Structure formats: C-alpha cells, structure tokens
Amino acid sequence: DMKVTQMPRYLIKRMGENVLLECGQDMSHETMYWYRQDPGLGLQLIYISYDVDSNSEGDIPKGYRVSRKKREHFSLILDSAKTNQTSVYFCASTPGGPTEVFFGKGTRLTVV
Amino acid sequence: GEQVEQRPPHLSVREGDSAVITCTYTDPNSYYFFWYKQEPGASLQLLMKVFSSTEINEGQGFTVLLNKKDKQLSLNLTAAHPGDSAVYFCAVSAMDSNYQLIWGSGTKLIIKP
C-alpha cells in the first residue's frame, strides 16, 4: 500500500522552541516536498529534495531547514518557531518525471 | 517561469447543477496537468491526470477539458452532489522545469441542498 506518513499529526509549540516534523514514504520515491497551507489558501512550497542530501529551496524557505539522510525519510525543522509559522504542513513525494504527487495527511502546527 | 491562475476562488452551486473551474497557464511547453481534491480537514487526493495529447478526459461525474490554444484547463462537474464539496487544485508541469508541479491557488466549491 503506497503511503506518505507524517508525524505528528498535531503539534503545539511555544514561540522560540525547535520543531521537528517527520515524513516517510514507502514507495522509494526520489523526489519529496514540504508545503505549507494556511487557512483558505493554496499550497506554498518550502523545500524540495531530489534525493539523499540533495535539497533545494522552494518559494518560502526562510525560517525552515530540511534533512534527508535516507531516501524514504524527509524532515522539516523549524529552529526557534514563530507564531506566523502556525499552519498545516504537507509532505509529498513523487517518483519524478511526469507523474502525480502523493501527499501525506498533514501536520497541523500551532505556535503560541 | 510557469504561472497558473485558477478561477474562481469560491463557487457555490445547488445540488444537481453543474460547476466549472478553470486554470490558465503560461508555459506553452506544459504537457502534464493534474486536478486534486481536498475535502475539509483532509489531504489532497488526485482526481485526474491529463496529458497534453488528450483534450477531453472523463471521470466519474466530471470532465476535464484541455484547450491548448488558449492554455486553459477546466474541470467540469456535472450534476453536483454534496460529496463534491471540497477545495479543488489544478497543477501543471513541463519537462523543461524538471516536471515540478506549479499549483493553482485553489477553488472552494460548496454544494447547496
């Protein structure tokens, strides 16, 4: 069963704390993404990873960093979280080429 | 680079009526098109993928039309039912952008009884 799994699903953090969002996929996909989606808005691309240790900034990378040490695992890190990083974060993966993107169920992050 | 404009941002139709969502893209080399559906509180699920070689694609209860001349992609829902209430996103990709998906901004569709 092809899956993108995100952990945790819900997270509340205080401003200034570090945040780790984890994403795994069992499809051996090369390319993985992190997006954020604010209420009533579309998807904003944070980072793309083309494979292990091959990461590129997306449209809104400021305040975020990523880590991909294994093909099946892609982490999003917020160092010193800010209240304006409250959002729903989606991880996604694709085998590359002209194929669809598979999404995880999302992590709802609240920074207070 | 590629830009995708999706309209309308909000759409409300009565159950049984049709609904049309349109995306206009800019890159004439775009060849791959996708529609995703996001139900409330849920993730995005692929509704249909369309290759440029096919201008009309039919799914269950909807039709996707591709007008390459005007660079427009449309999702036409026929006889809308409450289960169609969701946010719909189009996405476009091209070989010369490494197939990265460029997303529309989404359309929130509400089906009224």
Tab-separated table of C-alpha atoms in Angstrom:
chain	number	residue	atom	x	y	z
A	1	ASP	CA	0.000	0.000	0.000
A	2	MET	CA	1.635	3.229	-1.183
A	3	LYS	CA	1.782	5.742	1.611
A	4	VAL	CA	3.249	9.018	2.742
A	5	THR	CA	3.209	9.141	6.526
A	6	GLN	CA	3.564	12.312	8.551
A	7	MET	CA	4.275	12.547	12.247
A	8	PRO	CA	2.984	14.047	14.390
A	9	ARG	CA	-0.452	14.917	13.067
A	10	TYR	CA	-0.983	17.703	15.579
A	11	LEU	CA	1.618	19.751	17.436
A	12	ILE	CA	1.516	22.756	19.744
A	13	LYS	CA	4.775	24.553	20.426
A	14	ARG	CA	5.778	27.736	22.212
A	15	MET	CA	7.417	30.560	20.332
A	16	GLY	CA	11.175	30.064	20.259
A	17	GLU	CA	11.055	26.278	20.604
A	18	ASN	CA	12.524	23.986	17.994
A	19	VAL	CA	10.144	21.924	15.889
A	20	LEU	CA	10.757	18.685	14.018
A	21	LEU	CA	8.222	17.418	11.509
A	22	GLU	CA	8.847	13.990	10.097
A	23	CYS	CA	7.776	12.416	6.846
A	24	GLY	CA	8.240	8.922	5.489
A	25	GLN	CA	7.276	7.190	2.268
A	26	ASP	CA	7.366	3.540	1.327
A	27	MET	CA	7.478	3.932	-2.444
A	28	SER	CA	11.219	4.588	-2.918
A	29	HIS	CA	10.340	7.914	-4.492
A	30	GLU	CA	13.337	10.097	-5.310
A	31	THR	CA	11.654	13.467	-5.001
A	32	MET	CA	9.994	14.749	-1.852
A	33	TYR	CA	8.442	18.075	-0.933
A	34	TRP	CA	7.405	20.124	2.046
A	35	TYR	CA	4.475	22.517	1.603
A	36	ARG	CA	2.566	24.712	3.977
A	37	GLN	CA	-1.086	25.581	3.643
A	38	ASP	CA	-2.618	28.460	5.541
A	39	PRO	CA	-6.401	28.634	6.133
A	40	GLY	CA	-8.286	29.345	2.941
A	41	LEU	CA	-5.121	29.478	0.903
A	42	GLY	CA	-3.261	27.282	-1.508
A	43	LEU	CA	-0.010	25.396	-1.217
A	44	GLN	CA	3.281	27.160	-0.690
A	45	LEU	CA	6.441	25.215	-1.490
A	46	ILE	CA	9.050	25.307	1.272
A	47	TYR	CA	11.694	22.805	0.138
A	48	ILE	CA	12.255	20.139	-2.473
A	49	SER	CA	14.514	17.147	-2.088
A	50	TYR	CA	15.654	15.311	-5.200
A	51	ASP	CA	17.339	12.525	-3.255
A	52	VAL	CA	19.524	11.963	-0.202
A	53	ASP	CA	21.396	15.179	0.703
A	54	SER	CA	20.138	16.878	-2.481
A	55	ASN	CA	17.794	19.599	-1.286
A	56	SER	CA	16.675	22.853	-2.888
A	57	GLU	CA	14.829	25.856	-1.573
A	58	GLY	CA	11.273	26.347	-2.657
A	59	ASP	CA	9.353	29.595	-2.653
A	60	ILE	CA	9.293	30.263	1.107
A	61	PRO	CA	12.379	28.615	2.710
A	62	LYS	CA	13.101	31.334	5.260
A	63	GLY	CA	12.813	30.049	8.818
A	64	TYR	CA	12.948	26.391	7.755
A	65	ARG	CA	15.564	23.784	7.048
A	66	VAL	CA	15.331	20.203	5.927
A	67	SER	CA	17.207	16.965	6.269
A	68	ARG	CA	17.172	13.909	4.049
A	69	LYS	CA	19.631	11.240	5.087
A	70	LYS	CA	17.617	8.299	3.767
A	71	ARG	CA	15.567	8.234	0.591
A	72	GLU	CA	12.393	7.254	2.433
A	73	HIS	CA	12.629	9.925	5.110
A	74	PHE	CA	12.424	13.732	4.848
A	75	SER	CA	12.371	16.042	7.870
A	76	LEU	CA	11.360	19.676	8.211
A	77	ILE	CA	12.985	21.624	11.022
A	78	LEU	CA	11.950	24.960	12.454
A	79	ASP	CA	14.688	26.471	14.581
A	80	SER	CA	13.068	28.850	17.056
A	81	ALA	CA	9.474	28.665	15.897
A	82	LYS	CA	7.497	31.830	15.292
A	83	THR	CA	3.771	32.413	15.621
A	84	ASN	CA	3.496	33.122	11.893
A	85	GLN	CA	4.649	29.560	11.235
A	86	THR	CA	1.333	28.287	12.549
A	87	SER	CA	-0.009	26.340	9.599
A	88	VAL	CA	-0.758	22.923	8.172
A	89	TYR	CA	2.338	21.306	6.726
A	90	PHE	CA	2.103	18.726	3.982
A	91	CYS	CA	4.801	16.351	2.901
A	92	ALA	CA	4.585	14.840	-0.560
A	93	SER	CA	6.586	12.518	-2.762
A	94	THR	CA	6.851	11.568	-6.406
A	95	PRO	CA	8.992	9.136	-8.365
A	96	GLY	CA	9.943	12.015	-10.632
A	97	GLY	CA	9.044	12.641	-14.226
A	98	PRO	CA	5.524	13.384	-15.390
A	99	THR	CA	3.714	11.656	-12.561
A	100	GLU	CA	1.403	12.745	-9.810
A	101	VAL	CA	2.473	13.772	-6.355
A	102	PHE	CA	1.360	11.710	-3.372
A	103	PHE	CA	0.502	13.629	-0.224
A	104	GLY	CA	0.663	12.816	3.443
A	105	LYS	CA	-2.249	13.651	5.740
A	106	GLY	CA	-0.576	16.794	7.036
A	107	THR	CA	0.692	18.096	10.361
A	108	ARG	CA	-1.260	20.897	11.999
A	109	LEU	CA	1.308	23.037	13.822
A	110	THR	CA	0.264	25.742	16.262
A	111	VAL	CA	2.924	28.077	17.631
A	112	VAL	CA	1.751	30.011	20.689
B	1	GLY	CA	8.633	30.536	-15.295
B	2	GLU	CA	5.269	28.877	-15.441
B	3	GLN	CA	2.365	30.619	-13.755
B	4	VAL	CA	-1.064	29.164	-13.159
B	5	GLU	CA	-4.154	31.234	-12.488
B	6	GLN	CA	-7.164	29.399	-11.103
B	7	ARG	CA	-10.690	30.806	-11.123
B	8	PRO	CA	-12.987	31.224	-9.353
B	9	PRO	CA	-11.597	31.163	-5.804
B	10	HIS	CA	-15.044	30.355	-4.424
B	11	LEU	CA	-18.001	28.672	-6.099
B	12	SER	CA	-21.395	27.768	-4.715
B	13	VAL	CA	-23.894	25.726	-6.736
B	14	ARG	CA	-27.078	23.842	-5.983
B	15	GLU	CA	-27.150	20.078	-5.815
B	16	GLY	CA	-27.748	18.721	-9.302
B	17	ASP	CA	-26.297	21.768	-11.051
B	18	SER	CA	-23.004	21.857	-12.922
B	19	ALA	CA	-19.831	23.624	-11.806
B	20	VAL	CA	-16.835	24.747	-13.830
B	21	ILE	CA	-13.358	25.562	-12.521
B	22	THR	CA	-10.728	26.919	-14.893
B	23	CYS	CA	-6.953	27.179	-14.796
B	24	THR	CA	-4.981	29.295	-17.219
B	25	TYR	CA	-1.277	28.560	-17.594
B	26	THR	CA	1.502	30.461	-19.332
B	27	ASP	CA	4.138	27.947	-20.488
B	28	PRO	CA	3.230	26.573	-23.938
B	29	ASN	CA	5.570	23.648	-23.250
B	30	SER	CA	3.423	22.429	-20.373
B	31	TYR	CA	2.410	18.893	-21.104
B	32	TYR	CA	1.123	17.353	-17.909
B	33	PHE	CA	-1.883	18.507	-15.950
B	34	PHE	CA	-3.448	17.370	-12.711
B	35	TRP	CA	-6.591	18.012	-10.692
B	36	TYR	CA	-6.572	17.371	-6.964
B	37	LYS	CA	-9.445	17.379	-4.498
B	38	GLN	CA	-9.069	18.341	-0.844
B	39	GLU	CA	-12.048	17.559	1.369
B	40	PRO	CA	-12.418	19.552	4.608
B	41	GLY	CA	-9.662	18.756	7.074
B	42	ALA	CA	-8.112	16.191	4.750
B	43	SER	CA	-5.137	15.869	2.475
B	44	LEU	CA	-5.019	16.257	-1.294
B	45	GLN	CA	-6.162	13.360	-3.415
B	46	LEU	CA	-5.543	13.018	-7.131
B	47	LEU	CA	-8.746	13.404	-9.122
B	48	MET	CA	-7.354	13.097	-12.620
B	49	LYS	CA	-4.135	13.456	-14.552
B	50	VAL	CA	-4.192	14.666	-18.127
B	51	PHE	CA	-1.537	14.510	-20.775
B	52	SER	CA	-1.399	17.165	-23.437
B	53	SER	CA	-2.166	14.682	-26.171
B	54	THR	CA	-5.727	14.210	-24.917
B	55	GLU	CA	-8.080	17.140	-24.874
B	56	ILE	CA	-11.069	15.538	-23.224
B	57	ASN	CA	-10.872	13.259	-20.230
B	58	GLU	CA	-13.872	11.871	-18.387
B	59	GLY	CA	-14.115	10.679	-14.838
B	60	GLN	CA	-16.987	9.691	-12.626
B	61	GLY	CA	-19.281	12.707	-12.620
B	62	PHE	CA	-16.797	15.116	-14.165
B	63	THR	CA	-15.000	16.026	-17.366
B	64	VAL	CA	-11.615	17.657	-17.787
B	65	LEU	CA	-11.091	19.759	-20.898
B	66	LEU	CA	-7.721	20.957	-22.157
B	67	ASN	CA	-7.640	23.890	-24.571
B	68	LYS	CA	-4.020	24.118	-25.682
B	69	LYS	CA	-4.618	27.071	-27.962
B	70	ASP	CA	-5.840	29.235	-25.084
B	71	LYS	CA	-3.673	27.409	-22.499
B	72	GLN	CA	-6.679	26.594	-20.360
B	73	LEU	CA	-7.560	23.557	-18.317
B	74	SER	CA	-11.067	23.167	-16.960
B	75	LEU	CA	-12.791	20.849	-14.558
B	76	ASN	CA	-16.490	20.441	-15.255
B	77	LEU	CA	-18.592	18.766	-12.613
B	78	THR	CA	-21.949	17.573	-13.891
B	79	ALA	CA	-24.899	17.102	-11.528
B	80	ALA	CA	-23.002	18.155	-8.405
B	81	HIS	CA	-23.756	16.308	-5.173
B	82	PRO	CA	-22.821	17.105	-1.553
B	83	GLY	CA	-19.776	14.844	-1.707
B	84	ASP	CA	-18.285	17.198	-4.282
B	85	SER	CA	-17.933	19.954	-1.674
B	86	ALA	CA	-14.178	20.440	-1.372
B	87	VAL	CA	-11.272	22.598	-2.441
B	88	TYR	CA	-10.019	21.770	-5.921
B	89	PHE	CA	-6.491	22.463	-7.115
B	90	CYS	CA	-5.041	22.287	-10.575
B	91	ALA	CA	-1.346	21.664	-11.153
B	92	VAL	CA	0.760	21.943	-14.292
B	93	SER	CA	4.190	20.612	-15.120
B	94	ALA	CA	6.615	20.764	-18.006
B	95	MET	CA	9.744	18.833	-18.930
B	96	ASP	CA	11.889	21.954	-19.058
B	97	SER	CA	11.079	22.725	-15.409
B	98	ASN	CA	12.081	19.217	-14.325
B	99	TYR	CA	8.391	18.288	-14.062
B	100	GLN	CA	7.976	20.369	-10.928
B	101	LEU	CA	4.285	20.925	-10.312
B	102	ILE	CA	3.116	24.533	-10.432
B	103	TRP	CA	-0.090	24.846	-8.452
B	104	GLY	CA	-3.205	26.907	-8.908
B	105	SER	CA	-4.450	28.753	-5.845
B	106	GLY	CA	-7.476	26.526	-5.327
B	107	THR	CA	-11.256	26.790	-5.661
B	108	LYS	CA	-13.533	26.203	-2.705
B	109	LEU	CA	-16.662	24.523	-4.044
B	110	ILE	CA	-19.791	24.384	-1.908
B	111	ILE	CA	-22.798	22.328	-2.948
B	112	LYS	CA	-26.047	23.642	-1.501
B	113	PRO	CA	-29.012	21.308	-0.951
